[in-house]
Amino acid sequence: AWRPNAVSSAGACGLMQLIPRYTGKNSGVPKLSCQDLKDPHTNLKYGAKVLRTWINVYGKGSLKKGLCGYNAGYKCKGTSSYAKKIIKLSNKFS
Protein backbone atom coordinates (compact mmCIF):
# COMPACT_ATOMS: atom_id res chain seq x y z
CA ALA A 1 0.00 0.00 0.00
CA TRP A 2 3.06 2.28 -0.49
CA ARG A 3 3.66 2.70 3.26
CA PRO A 4 7.41 2.78 3.97
CA ASN A 5 6.83 2.38 7.73
CA ALA A 6 4.59 -0.69 7.39
CA VAL A 7 5.31 -3.70 9.60
CA SER A 8 3.33 -6.91 9.04
CA SER A 9 2.16 -9.37 11.68
CA ALA A 10 5.01 -11.64 10.49
CA GLY A 11 7.57 -8.88 11.17
CA ALA A 12 8.14 -7.90 7.53
CA CYS A 13 9.14 -4.25 7.19
CA GLY A 14 8.93 -1.46 4.65
CA LEU A 15 7.70 -1.17 1.10
CA MET A 16 8.84 -4.61 -0.07
CA GLN A 17 8.03 -6.29 3.25
CA LEU A 18 11.43 -7.80 4.02
CA ILE A 19 11.87 -9.77 7.23
CA PRO A 20 14.97 -8.60 9.14
CA ARG A 21 15.80 -12.04 10.56
CA TYR A 22 16.26 -13.31 6.99
CA THR A 23 18.86 -10.65 6.17
CA GLY A 24 22.56 -11.03 6.79
CA LYS A 25 24.24 -14.41 6.81
CA ASN A 26 23.71 -16.34 3.53
CA SER A 27 20.95 -13.99 2.30
CA GLY A 28 22.99 -11.99 -0.20
CA VAL A 29 22.17 -8.74 1.61
CA PRO A 30 23.70 -7.21 4.74
CA LYS A 31 22.12 -7.70 8.16
CA LEU A 32 19.35 -5.08 8.34
CA SER A 33 17.03 -4.00 11.11
CA CYS A 34 13.36 -3.14 10.68
CA GLN A 35 14.33 0.51 11.15
CA ASP A 36 16.85 0.17 8.27
CA LEU A 37 14.15 -1.39 6.10
CA LYS A 38 11.74 1.49 6.70
CA ASP A 39 14.01 3.69 4.58
CA PRO A 40 12.51 3.42 1.07
CA HIS A 41 15.88 3.57 -0.72
CA THR A 42 17.37 0.80 1.44
CA ASN A 43 14.22 -1.30 1.27
CA LEU A 44 13.85 -1.12 -2.51
CA LYS A 45 17.58 -1.69 -3.09
CA TYR A 46 17.74 -4.85 -1.03
CA GLY A 47 14.19 -6.00 -1.79
CA ALA A 48 15.05 -5.96 -5.50
CA LYS A 49 18.23 -7.92 -4.78
CA VAL A 50 16.30 -10.55 -2.81
CA LEU A 51 13.68 -10.81 -5.57
CA ARG A 52 16.41 -11.20 -8.22
CA THR A 53 17.95 -14.01 -6.16
CA TRP A 54 14.59 -15.83 -6.00
CA ILE A 55 14.08 -15.37 -9.74
CA ASN A 56 17.56 -16.69 -10.57
CA VAL A 57 17.81 -19.54 -8.11
CA TYR A 58 14.30 -20.71 -7.29
CA GLY A 59 12.41 -19.47 -10.31
CA LYS A 60 15.14 -20.41 -12.82
CA GLY A 61 14.40 -17.15 -14.64
CA SER A 62 10.62 -17.32 -14.22
CA LEU A 63 9.14 -14.16 -12.71
CA LYS A 64 6.05 -16.06 -11.50
CA LYS A 65 8.09 -18.70 -9.68
CA GLY A 66 10.53 -16.09 -8.40
CA LEU A 67 7.66 -14.04 -6.93
CA CYS A 68 6.23 -17.17 -5.36
CA GLY A 69 9.59 -17.85 -3.71
CA TYR A 70 9.89 -14.23 -2.60
CA ASN A 71 6.50 -14.51 -0.93
CA ALA A 72 6.55 -18.06 0.45
CA GLY A 73 10.22 -19.04 0.49
CA TYR A 74 11.01 -22.67 -0.16
CA LYS A 75 7.43 -23.59 0.77
CA CYS A 76 6.31 -22.29 -2.63
CA LYS A 77 4.87 -24.90 -4.96
CA GLY A 78 4.77 -23.75 -8.59
CA THR A 79 3.13 -20.34 -8.80
CA SER A 80 0.99 -18.58 -6.24
CA SER A 81 -1.99 -16.28 -6.11
CA TYR A 82 0.46 -13.66 -4.78
CA ALA A 83 2.62 -13.97 -7.90
CA LYS A 84 -0.42 -13.73 -10.18
CA LYS A 85 -1.66 -10.65 -8.31
CA ILE A 86 1.72 -8.88 -8.55
CA ILE A 87 2.08 -9.62 -12.26
CA LYS A 88 -1.46 -8.37 -12.90
CA LEU A 89 -0.69 -5.15 -11.01
CA SER A 90 2.62 -4.66 -12.82
CA ASN A 91 0.83 -4.98 -16.19
CA LYS A 92 -1.61 -2.31 -15.07
CA PHE A 93 1.25 0.16 -14.52
CA SER A 94 3.40 -0.70 -17.54
PDB file of C-alpha atoms in Angstrom:
ATOM      1  CA  ALA A   1       0.000   0.000   0.000  1.00  0.00           C
ATOM      2  CA  TRP A   2       3.061   2.277  -0.485  1.00  0.00           C
ATOM      3  CA  ARG A   3       3.662   2.697   3.265  1.00  0.00           C
ATOM      4  CA  PRO A   4       7.405   2.776   3.975  1.00  0.00           C
ATOM      5  CA  ASN A   5       6.828   2.375   7.735  1.00  0.00           C
ATOM      6  CA  ALA A   6       4.589  -0.686   7.394  1.00  0.00           C
ATOM      7  CA  VAL A   7       5.308  -3.698   9.603  1.00  0.00           C
ATOM      8  CA  SER A   8       3.334  -6.910   9.044  1.00  0.00           C
ATOM      9  CA  SER A   9       2.162  -9.371  11.678  1.00  0.00           C
ATOM     10  CA  ALA A  10       5.011 -11.639  10.490  1.00  0.00           C
ATOM     11  CA  GLY A  11       7.567  -8.880  11.168  1.00  0.00           C
ATOM     12  CA  ALA A  12       8.137  -7.896   7.534  1.00  0.00           C
ATOM     13  CA  CYS A  13       9.139  -4.248   7.194  1.00  0.00           C
ATOM     14  CA  GLY A  14       8.931  -1.460   4.648  1.00  0.00           C
ATOM     15  CA  LEU A  15       7.698  -1.173   1.103  1.00  0.00           C
ATOM     16  CA  MET A  16       8.842  -4.614  -0.067  1.00  0.00           C
ATOM     17  CA  GLN A  17       8.025  -6.290   3.247  1.00  0.00           C
ATOM     18  CA  LEU A  18      11.433  -7.801   4.019  1.00  0.00           C
ATOM     19  CA  ILE A  19      11.872  -9.775   7.235  1.00  0.00           C
ATOM     20  CA  PRO A  20      14.968  -8.596   9.137  1.00  0.00           C
ATOM     21  CA  ARG A  21      15.796 -12.044  10.564  1.00  0.00           C
ATOM     22  CA  TYR A  22      16.261 -13.305   6.995  1.00  0.00           C
ATOM     23  CA  THR A  23      18.859 -10.649   6.170  1.00  0.00           C
ATOM     24  CA  GLY A  24      22.555 -11.033   6.795  1.00  0.00           C
ATOM     25  CA  LYS A  25      24.244 -14.413   6.807  1.00  0.00           C
ATOM     26  CA  ASN A  26      23.705 -16.338   3.526  1.00  0.00           C
ATOM     27  CA  SER A  27      20.951 -13.991   2.304  1.00  0.00           C
ATOM     28  CA  GLY A  28      22.989 -11.988  -0.196  1.00  0.00           C
ATOM     29  CA  VAL A  29      22.166  -8.737   1.610  1.00  0.00           C
ATOM     30  CA  PRO A  30      23.701  -7.211   4.745  1.00  0.00           C
ATOM     31  CA  LYS A  31      22.117  -7.699   8.160  1.00  0.00           C
ATOM     32  CA  LEU A  32      19.350  -5.084   8.336  1.00  0.00           C
ATOM     33  CA  SER A  33      17.026  -3.995  11.114  1.00  0.00           C
ATOM     34  CA  CYS A  34      13.362  -3.142  10.682  1.00  0.00           C
ATOM     35  CA  GLN A  35      14.334   0.505  11.150  1.00  0.00           C
ATOM     36  CA  ASP A  36      16.848   0.169   8.269  1.00  0.00           C
ATOM     37  CA  LEU A  37      14.148  -1.387   6.103  1.00  0.00           C
ATOM     38  CA  LYS A  38      11.736   1.489   6.703  1.00  0.00           C
ATOM     39  CA  ASP A  39      14.014   3.689   4.582  1.00  0.00           C
ATOM     40  CA  PRO A  40      12.511   3.425   1.066  1.00  0.00           C
ATOM     41  CA  HIS A  41      15.885   3.575  -0.724  1.00  0.00           C
ATOM     42  CA  THR A  42      17.366   0.805   1.440  1.00  0.00           C
ATOM     43  CA  ASN A  43      14.221  -1.300   1.272  1.00  0.00           C
ATOM     44  CA  LEU A  44      13.852  -1.123  -2.505  1.00  0.00           C
ATOM     45  CA  LYS A  45      17.581  -1.687  -3.088  1.00  0.00           C
ATOM     46  CA  TYR A  46      17.738  -4.855  -1.028  1.00  0.00           C
ATOM     47  CA  GLY A  47      14.193  -5.998  -1.791  1.00  0.00           C
ATOM     48  CA  ALA A  48      15.050  -5.963  -5.500  1.00  0.00           C
ATOM     49  CA  LYS A  49      18.231  -7.918  -4.785  1.00  0.00           C
ATOM     50  CA  VAL A  50      16.298 -10.552  -2.813  1.00  0.00           C
ATOM     51  CA  LEU A  51      13.677 -10.811  -5.570  1.00  0.00           C
ATOM     52  CA  ARG A  52      16.410 -11.198  -8.223  1.00  0.00           C
ATOM     53  CA  THR A  53      17.948 -14.013  -6.158  1.00  0.00           C
ATOM     54  CA  TRP A  54      14.595 -15.834  -6.005  1.00  0.00           C
ATOM     55  CA  ILE A  55      14.076 -15.370  -9.735  1.00  0.00           C
ATOM     56  CA  ASN A  56      17.562 -16.691 -10.571  1.00  0.00           C
ATOM     57  CA  VAL A  57      17.814 -19.542  -8.111  1.00  0.00           C
ATOM     58  CA  TYR A  58      14.303 -20.710  -7.287  1.00  0.00           C
ATOM     59  CA  GLY A  59      12.412 -19.472 -10.308  1.00  0.00           C
ATOM     60  CA  LYS A  60      15.135 -20.412 -12.817  1.00  0.00           C
ATOM     61  CA  GLY A  61      14.398 -17.150 -14.644  1.00  0.00           C
ATOM     62  CA  SER A  62      10.618 -17.317 -14.215  1.00  0.00           C
ATOM     63  CA  LEU A  63       9.140 -14.159 -12.711  1.00  0.00           C
ATOM     64  CA  LYS A  64       6.046 -16.063 -11.499  1.00  0.00           C
ATOM     65  CA  LYS A  65       8.094 -18.702  -9.681  1.00  0.00           C
ATOM     66  CA  GLY A  66      10.530 -16.088  -8.395  1.00  0.00           C
ATOM     67  CA  LEU A  67       7.660 -14.042  -6.931  1.00  0.00           C
ATOM     68  CA  CYS A  68       6.232 -17.166  -5.362  1.00  0.00           C
ATOM     69  CA  GLY A  69       9.592 -17.854  -3.714  1.00  0.00           C
ATOM     70  CA  TYR A  70       9.888 -14.229  -2.603  1.00  0.00           C
ATOM     71  CA  ASN A  71       6.498 -14.507  -0.932  1.00  0.00           C
ATOM     72  CA  ALA A  72       6.551 -18.065   0.446  1.00  0.00           C
ATOM     73  CA  GLY A  73      10.218 -19.039   0.490  1.00  0.00           C
ATOM     74  CA  TYR A  74      11.012 -22.667  -0.159  1.00  0.00           C
ATOM     75  CA  LYS A  75       7.433 -23.593   0.773  1.00  0.00           C
ATOM     76  CA  CYS A  76       6.311 -22.289  -2.629  1.00  0.00           C
ATOM     77  CA  LYS A  77       4.872 -24.902  -4.959  1.00  0.00           C
ATOM     78  CA  GLY A  78       4.769 -23.745  -8.585  1.00  0.00           C
ATOM     79  CA  THR A  79       3.132 -20.341  -8.803  1.00  0.00           C
ATOM     80  CA  SER A  80       0.993 -18.584  -6.241  1.00  0.00           C
ATOM     81  CA  SER A  81      -1.988 -16.280  -6.112  1.00  0.00           C
ATOM     82  CA  TYR A  82       0.461 -13.664  -4.776  1.00  0.00           C
ATOM     83  CA  ALA A  83       2.620 -13.970  -7.903  1.00  0.00           C
ATOM     84  CA  LYS A  84      -0.418 -13.729 -10.184  1.00  0.00           C
ATOM     85  CA  LYS A  85      -1.661 -10.649  -8.313  1.00  0.00           C
ATOM     86  CA  ILE A  86       1.724  -8.876  -8.553  1.00  0.00           C
ATOM     87  CA  ILE A  87       2.078  -9.621 -12.258  1.00  0.00           C
ATOM     88  CA  LYS A  88      -1.456  -8.373 -12.904  1.00  0.00           C
ATOM     89  CA  LEU A  89      -0.685  -5.146 -11.006  1.00  0.00           C
ATOM     90  CA  SER A  90       2.619  -4.657 -12.824  1.00  0.00           C
ATOM     91  CA  ASN A  91       0.834  -4.985 -16.188  1.00  0.00           C
ATOM     92  CA  LYS A  92      -1.608  -2.313 -15.069  1.00  0.00           C
ATOM     93  CA  PHE A  93       1.253   0.155 -14.518  1.00  0.00           C
ATOM     94  CA  SER A  94       3.403  -0.697 -17.535  1.00  0.00           C
TER      95      SER A  94
END
